[in-house]
mmCIF file of C-alpha atoms in Angstrom:
data_model
loop_
_atom_site.group_PDB
_atom_site.id
_atom_site.type_symbol
_atom_site.label_atom_id
_atom_site.label_comp_id
_atom_site.label_asym_id
_atom_site.label_seq_id
_atom_site.Cartn_x
_atom_site.Cartn_y
_atom_site.Cartn_z
ATOM 1 C CA GLY A 1 -17.223 145.735 71.055
ATOM 2 C CA ALA A 2 -15.939 146.447 74.522
ATOM 3 C CA VAL A 3 -14.227 143.539 76.243
ATOM 4 C CA VAL A 4 -13.228 143.022 79.845
ATOM 5 C CA SER A 5 -10.671 140.280 80.351
ATOM 6 C CA GLN A 6 -10.834 138.656 83.780
ATOM 7 C CA HIS A 7 -8.144 136.333 85.150
ATOM 8 C CA PRO A 8 -7.843 133.782 86.475
ATOM 9 C CA SER A 9 -10.963 131.913 85.420
ATOM 10 C CA TRP A 10 -10.682 129.639 88.372
ATOM 11 C CA VAL A 11 -8.375 129.297 91.326
ATOM 12 C CA ILE A 12 -8.022 126.942 94.247
ATOM 13 C CA CYS A 13 -6.133 128.190 97.260
ATOM 14 C CA LYS A 14 -5.436 127.143 100.806
ATOM 15 C CA SER A 15 -7.067 128.818 103.777
ATOM 16 C CA GLY A 16 -5.078 131.772 104.963
ATOM 17 C CA THR A 17 -3.544 132.643 101.625
ATOM 18 C CA SER A 18 -4.393 135.594 99.410
ATOM 19 C CA VAL A 19 -5.683 135.540 95.881
ATOM 20 C CA LYS A 20 -5.600 138.349 93.332
ATOM 21 C CA ILE A 21 -8.155 138.642 90.566
ATOM 22 C CA GLU A 22 -7.508 140.983 87.650
ATOM 23 C CA CYS A 23 -9.874 142.673 85.276
ATOM 24 C CA ARG A 24 -8.551 144.498 82.238
ATOM 25 C CA SER A 25 -10.500 146.566 79.784
ATOM 26 C CA LEU A 26 -9.015 145.623 76.446
ATOM 27 C CA ASP A 27 -10.206 148.232 73.983
ATOM 28 C CA PHE A 28 -11.514 151.004 76.128
ATOM 29 C CA GLN A 29 -10.675 152.894 79.271
ATOM 30 C CA ALA A 30 -12.582 152.031 82.402
ATOM 31 C CA THR A 31 -12.384 154.664 85.101
ATOM 32 C CA THR A 32 -14.826 152.614 87.141
ATOM 33 C CA MET A 33 -15.164 148.890 87.716
ATOM 34 C CA PHE A 34 -17.859 147.119 89.681
ATOM 35 C CA TRP A 35 -17.053 143.941 91.578
ATOM 36 C CA TYR A 36 -19.764 141.383 92.189
ATOM 37 C CA ARG A 37 -19.956 138.142 94.041
ATOM 38 C CA GLN A 38 -22.294 135.350 93.081
ATOM 39 C CA PHE A 39 -22.993 132.432 95.378
ATOM 40 C CA PRO A 40 -24.366 129.215 93.859
ATOM 41 C CA LYS A 41 -27.968 129.599 92.770
ATOM 42 C CA GLN A 42 -28.055 133.202 93.950
ATOM 43 C CA SER A 43 -27.894 136.585 92.347
ATOM 44 C CA LEU A 44 -24.963 138.881 91.842
ATOM 45 C CA MET A 45 -24.282 140.947 94.910
ATOM 46 C CA LEU A 46 -22.407 144.178 94.414
ATOM 47 C CA MET A 47 -19.362 144.217 96.669
ATOM 48 C CA ALA A 48 -17.591 147.412 95.746
ATOM 49 C CA THR A 49 -16.863 149.987 93.105
ATOM 50 C CA SER A 50 -13.296 150.714 92.144
ATOM 51 C CA ASN A 51 -12.337 154.106 90.799
ATOM 52 C CA GLU A 52 -9.139 154.934 89.029
ATOM 53 C CA GLY A 53 -7.084 157.330 91.107
ATOM 54 C CA SER A 54 -9.168 157.125 94.259
ATOM 55 C CA LYS A 55 -10.256 154.718 96.941
ATOM 56 C CA ALA A 56 -12.789 152.032 96.251
ATOM 57 C CA THR A 57 -16.311 152.386 97.543
ATOM 58 C CA TYR A 58 -17.563 149.352 99.419
ATOM 59 C CA GLU A 59 -21.138 148.219 99.879
ATOM 60 C CA GLN A 60 -22.514 147.815 103.346
ATOM 61 C CA GLY A 61 -21.351 144.641 105.019
ATOM 62 C CA VAL A 62 -18.335 144.077 102.791
ATOM 63 C CA GLU A 63 -15.043 143.917 104.687
ATOM 64 C CA LYS A 64 -12.630 146.424 103.212
ATOM 65 C CA ASP A 65 -9.578 144.795 104.746
ATOM 66 C CA LYS A 66 -10.515 141.404 103.418
ATOM 67 C CA PHE A 67 -11.398 142.409 99.879
ATOM 68 C CA LEU A 68 -8.721 144.810 98.736
ATOM 69 C CA ILE A 69 -9.559 146.633 95.567
ATOM 70 C CA ASN A 70 -7.087 148.604 93.536
ATOM 71 C CA HIS A 71 -7.682 150.484 90.309
ATOM 72 C CA ALA A 72 -4.100 150.944 89.190
ATOM 73 C CA SER A 73 -4.749 152.376 85.761
ATOM 74 C CA LEU A 74 -7.515 153.188 83.318
ATOM 75 C CA THR A 75 -7.425 149.604 82.069
ATOM 76 C CA LEU A 76 -6.752 147.547 85.183
ATOM 77 C CA SER A 77 -8.705 146.854 88.341
ATOM 78 C CA THR A 78 -7.813 144.147 90.834
ATOM 79 C CA LEU A 79 -9.553 142.420 93.698
ATOM 80 C CA THR A 80 -7.423 140.678 96.298
ATOM 81 C CA VAL A 81 -9.088 138.292 98.692
ATOM 82 C CA THR A 82 -6.820 138.349 101.717
ATOM 83 C CA SER A 83 -6.481 135.541 104.248
ATOM 84 C CA ALA A 84 -9.059 133.541 102.351
ATOM 85 C CA HIS A 85 -11.383 131.163 104.143
ATOM 86 C CA PRO A 86 -13.714 128.497 102.764
ATOM 87 C CA GLU A 87 -16.682 130.831 103.165
ATOM 88 C CA ASP A 88 -15.028 133.161 100.655
ATOM 89 C CA SER A 89 -15.436 130.496 98.001
ATOM 90 C CA SER A 90 -17.634 132.037 95.371
ATOM 91 C CA PHE A 91 -17.838 133.328 91.835
ATOM 92 C CA TYR A 92 -16.438 136.841 91.451
ATOM 93 C CA ILE A 93 -17.353 138.977 88.467
ATOM 94 C CA CYS A 94 -16.192 142.398 87.411
ATOM 95 C CA SER A 95 -18.166 144.776 85.266
ATOM 96 C CA ALA A 96 -17.264 148.004 83.572
ATOM 97 C CA PRO A 97 -19.867 150.619 82.835
ATOM 98 C CA PRO A 98 -19.688 152.085 79.365
ATOM 99 C CA GLY A 99 -19.192 155.630 78.238
ATOM 100 C CA THR A 100 -22.227 157.847 78.431
ATOM 101 C CA ALA A 101 -22.919 157.363 74.732
ATOM 102 C CA ASN A 102 -23.559 153.674 75.128
ATOM 103 C CA TYR A 103 -25.224 152.321 78.205
ATOM 104 C CA GLY A 104 -24.022 148.765 77.801
ATOM 105 C CA TYR A 105 -22.196 147.135 80.651
ATOM 106 C CA THR A 106 -19.304 144.841 79.934
ATOM 107 C CA PHE A 107 -18.849 141.857 82.203
ATOM 108 C CA GLY A 108 -15.769 139.827 82.800
ATOM 109 C CA SER A 109 -16.042 136.080 82.411
ATOM 110 C CA GLY A 110 -15.814 135.577 86.153
ATOM 111 C CA THR A 111 -13.435 133.859 88.553
ATOM 112 C CA ARG A 112 -14.421 130.744 90.427
ATOM 113 C CA LEU A 113 -12.584 130.820 93.763
ATOM 114 C CA THR A 114 -12.424 127.702 95.892
ATOM 115 C CA VAL A 115 -10.730 127.936 99.257
ATOM 116 C CA VAL A 116 -9.766 124.612 100.800
ATOM 117 C CA ALA B 1 -33.285 150.522 100.572
ATOM 118 C CA GLN B 2 -33.548 150.034 96.885
ATOM 119 C CA SER B 3 -34.321 146.466 95.886
ATOM 120 C CA VAL B 4 -35.185 144.436 92.859
ATOM 121 C CA SER B 5 -37.567 141.532 93.258
ATOM 122 C CA GLN B 6 -37.991 138.556 91.020
ATOM 123 C CA HIS B 7 -40.727 136.475 92.518
ATOM 124 C CA ASN B 8 -40.401 133.478 90.213
ATOM 125 C CA HIS B 9 -37.296 131.622 91.330
ATOM 126 C CA HIS B 10 -37.835 128.576 89.156
ATOM 127 C CA VAL B 11 -39.965 128.249 86.063
ATOM 128 C CA ILE B 12 -40.473 125.107 84.018
ATOM 129 C CA LEU B 13 -42.112 125.310 80.620
ATOM 130 C CA SER B 14 -42.576 123.147 77.583
ATOM 131 C CA GLU B 15 -41.310 124.316 74.219
ATOM 132 C CA ALA B 16 -43.643 126.741 72.440
ATOM 133 C CA ALA B 17 -45.205 127.869 75.713
ATOM 134 C CA SER B 18 -45.357 131.565 76.449
ATOM 135 C CA LEU B 19 -43.108 133.073 79.070
ATOM 136 C CA GLU B 20 -43.519 135.939 81.470
ATOM 137 C CA LEU B 21 -41.005 136.614 84.221
ATOM 138 C CA GLY B 22 -41.821 139.199 86.830
ATOM 139 C CA CYS B 23 -39.557 142.000 87.988
ATOM 140 C CA ASN B 24 -40.445 144.730 90.458
ATOM 141 C CA TYR B 25 -38.267 147.435 91.890
ATOM 142 C CA SER B 26 -38.671 149.627 94.907
ATOM 143 C CA TYR B 27 -37.408 153.035 93.986
ATOM 144 C CA GLY B 28 -39.463 156.067 93.154
ATOM 145 C CA GLY B 29 -36.963 158.099 91.202
ATOM 146 C CA THR B 30 -35.662 157.759 87.693
ATOM 147 C CA VAL B 31 -34.608 154.224 86.865
ATOM 148 C CA ASN B 32 -32.978 152.401 84.009
ATOM 149 C CA LEU B 33 -33.999 148.779 83.671
ATOM 150 C CA PHE B 34 -32.232 145.759 82.257
ATOM 151 C CA TRP B 35 -32.740 142.076 81.689
ATOM 152 C CA TYR B 36 -29.703 139.832 81.505
ATOM 153 C CA VAL B 37 -29.441 136.151 80.690
ATOM 154 C CA GLN B 38 -26.815 133.728 81.925
ATOM 155 C CA TYR B 39 -26.599 130.471 80.008
ATOM 156 C CA PRO B 40 -25.003 127.530 81.807
ATOM 157 C CA GLY B 41 -21.268 128.042 82.044
ATOM 158 C CA GLN B 42 -21.357 131.411 80.346
ATOM 159 C CA HIS B 43 -21.294 134.975 81.499
ATOM 160 C CA LEU B 44 -24.038 137.515 81.539
ATOM 161 C CA GLN B 45 -25.506 138.735 78.298
ATOM 162 C CA LEU B 46 -27.786 141.709 77.879
ATOM 163 C CA LEU B 47 -31.232 140.811 76.566
ATOM 164 C CA LEU B 48 -32.729 144.280 76.552
ATOM 165 C CA LYS B 49 -32.772 147.575 78.373
ATOM 166 C CA TYR B 50 -35.074 150.500 78.998
ATOM 167 C CA PHE B 51 -33.983 154.091 79.546
ATOM 168 C CA SER B 52 -36.868 156.178 78.258
ATOM 169 C CA GLY B 53 -39.429 156.394 75.488
ATOM 170 C CA ASP B 54 -41.617 153.501 74.393
ATOM 171 C CA PRO B 55 -42.231 151.394 77.501
ATOM 172 C CA LEU B 56 -42.407 148.247 75.386
ATOM 173 C CA VAL B 57 -38.852 147.245 74.669
ATOM 174 C CA LYS B 58 -37.786 144.661 72.124
ATOM 175 C CA GLY B 59 -34.650 142.693 72.818
ATOM 176 C CA ILE B 60 -32.642 139.927 71.268
ATOM 177 C CA LYS B 61 -33.835 136.371 70.632
ATOM 178 C CA GLY B 62 -37.490 137.363 70.539
ATOM 179 C CA PHE B 63 -37.663 138.713 74.078
ATOM 180 C CA GLU B 64 -39.505 141.855 75.042
ATOM 181 C CA ALA B 65 -40.272 143.658 78.264
ATOM 182 C CA GLU B 66 -42.788 146.253 79.299
ATOM 183 C CA PHE B 67 -42.063 149.053 81.740
ATOM 184 C CA ILE B 68 -45.139 149.903 83.793
ATOM 185 C CA LYS B 69 -44.171 152.838 85.935
ATOM 186 C CA SER B 70 -47.321 152.776 88.064
ATOM 187 C CA LYS B 71 -46.613 149.186 89.023
ATOM 188 C CA PHE B 72 -42.835 149.592 89.371
ATOM 189 C CA SER B 73 -42.557 146.598 87.096
ATOM 190 C CA PHE B 74 -40.493 145.499 84.115
ATOM 191 C CA ASN B 75 -41.685 142.030 83.205
ATOM 192 C CA LEU B 76 -39.923 139.953 80.594
ATOM 193 C CA ARG B 77 -41.938 138.118 77.967
ATOM 194 C CA LYS B 78 -41.482 135.765 75.076
ATOM 195 C CA PRO B 79 -44.434 134.374 73.095
ATOM 196 C CA SER B 80 -42.905 130.985 72.382
ATOM 197 C CA VAL B 81 -39.909 129.609 74.248
ATOM 198 C CA GLN B 82 -37.352 127.192 72.910
ATOM 199 C CA TRP B 83 -35.236 124.589 74.630
ATOM 200 C CA SER B 84 -32.231 126.854 74.054
ATOM 201 C CA ASP B 85 -33.821 129.490 76.297
ATOM 202 C CA THR B 86 -32.967 127.354 79.312
ATOM 203 C CA ALA B 87 -30.891 129.717 81.422
ATOM 204 C CA GLU B 88 -31.008 132.026 84.389
ATOM 205 C CA TYR B 89 -32.560 135.438 83.902
ATOM 206 C CA PHE B 90 -31.702 138.494 85.949
ATOM 207 C CA CYS B 91 -33.517 141.770 86.167
ATOM 208 C CA ALA B 92 -31.320 144.745 87.075
ATOM 209 C CA VAL B 93 -31.825 148.403 87.821
ATOM 210 C CA THR B 94 -29.798 151.559 88.002
ATOM 211 C CA ARG B 95 -31.239 154.676 89.523
ATOM 212 C CA ASP B 96 -30.881 158.328 88.630
ATOM 213 C CA SER B 97 -27.427 158.972 87.211
ATOM 214 C CA SER B 98 -25.705 156.121 89.003
ATOM 215 C CA TYR B 99 -24.042 153.375 87.001
ATOM 216 C CA LYS B 100 -24.414 150.957 89.881
ATOM 217 C CA LEU B 101 -26.365 147.918 88.683
ATOM 218 C CA ILE B 102 -28.528 146.251 91.313
ATOM 219 C CA PHE B 103 -29.602 142.753 90.407
ATOM 220 C CA GLY B 104 -32.656 140.760 91.310
ATOM 221 C CA SER B 105 -32.290 137.273 92.710
ATOM 222 C CA GLY B 106 -32.691 135.645 89.314
ATOM 223 C CA THR B 107 -35.127 133.200 87.772
ATOM 224 C CA ARG B 108 -34.033 129.809 86.575
ATOM 225 C CA LEU B 109 -35.927 128.806 83.460
ATOM 226 C CA LEU B 110 -36.016 125.217 82.286
ATOM 227 C CA VAL B 111 -37.610 124.564 78.927
ATOM 228 C CA ARG B 112 -38.481 120.978 78.260
ATOM 229 C CA PRO B 113 -38.244 119.770 74.665
#
């Protein structure tokens, strides 16, 4: 079945540095990738939608300059947390929608970001 | 704004008890409905989904859900839970032709052996 590979699984970084999270679709092409954030004991909050060949669409309240999203190819989408702060510590998950023939979403395994 | 509500945040049951988790959405148009499960330390897995047709949907691991359009609800049920069902359960919705999944706040289920 469809697989989305997300890396890194976990990362610890210092305040003020930037962290890049990658999501690759391994056996299918993903023209769209959804990026979610999950705080402890809370639900997944949609942050933005990346689209191959065009700018990402951000949800209300999400800082575009802080969370840079790039969809470089049909198999790669990246999220860069710039100038990270401890409040950015969270679990980030990407998800690719399927083709129209199969309405199953494919989720990455998630990235646990801890900013110290 | 569209929202998905899961009113039960924590549920504790004994093995063999029946389960029903509530999910309501606030959108009047066409919706597609999903239930996902997240076991401890694992990523989301699809339990079942509803697009159209029979409003009673059967999923994996003995779960089912019923879409009641008049109540804007899609409650998840299982007649007899097992200890291995301990997990967090998320209801999610997409509307019209959008692929954007909107999640509910989740319900943590603890099944005691």
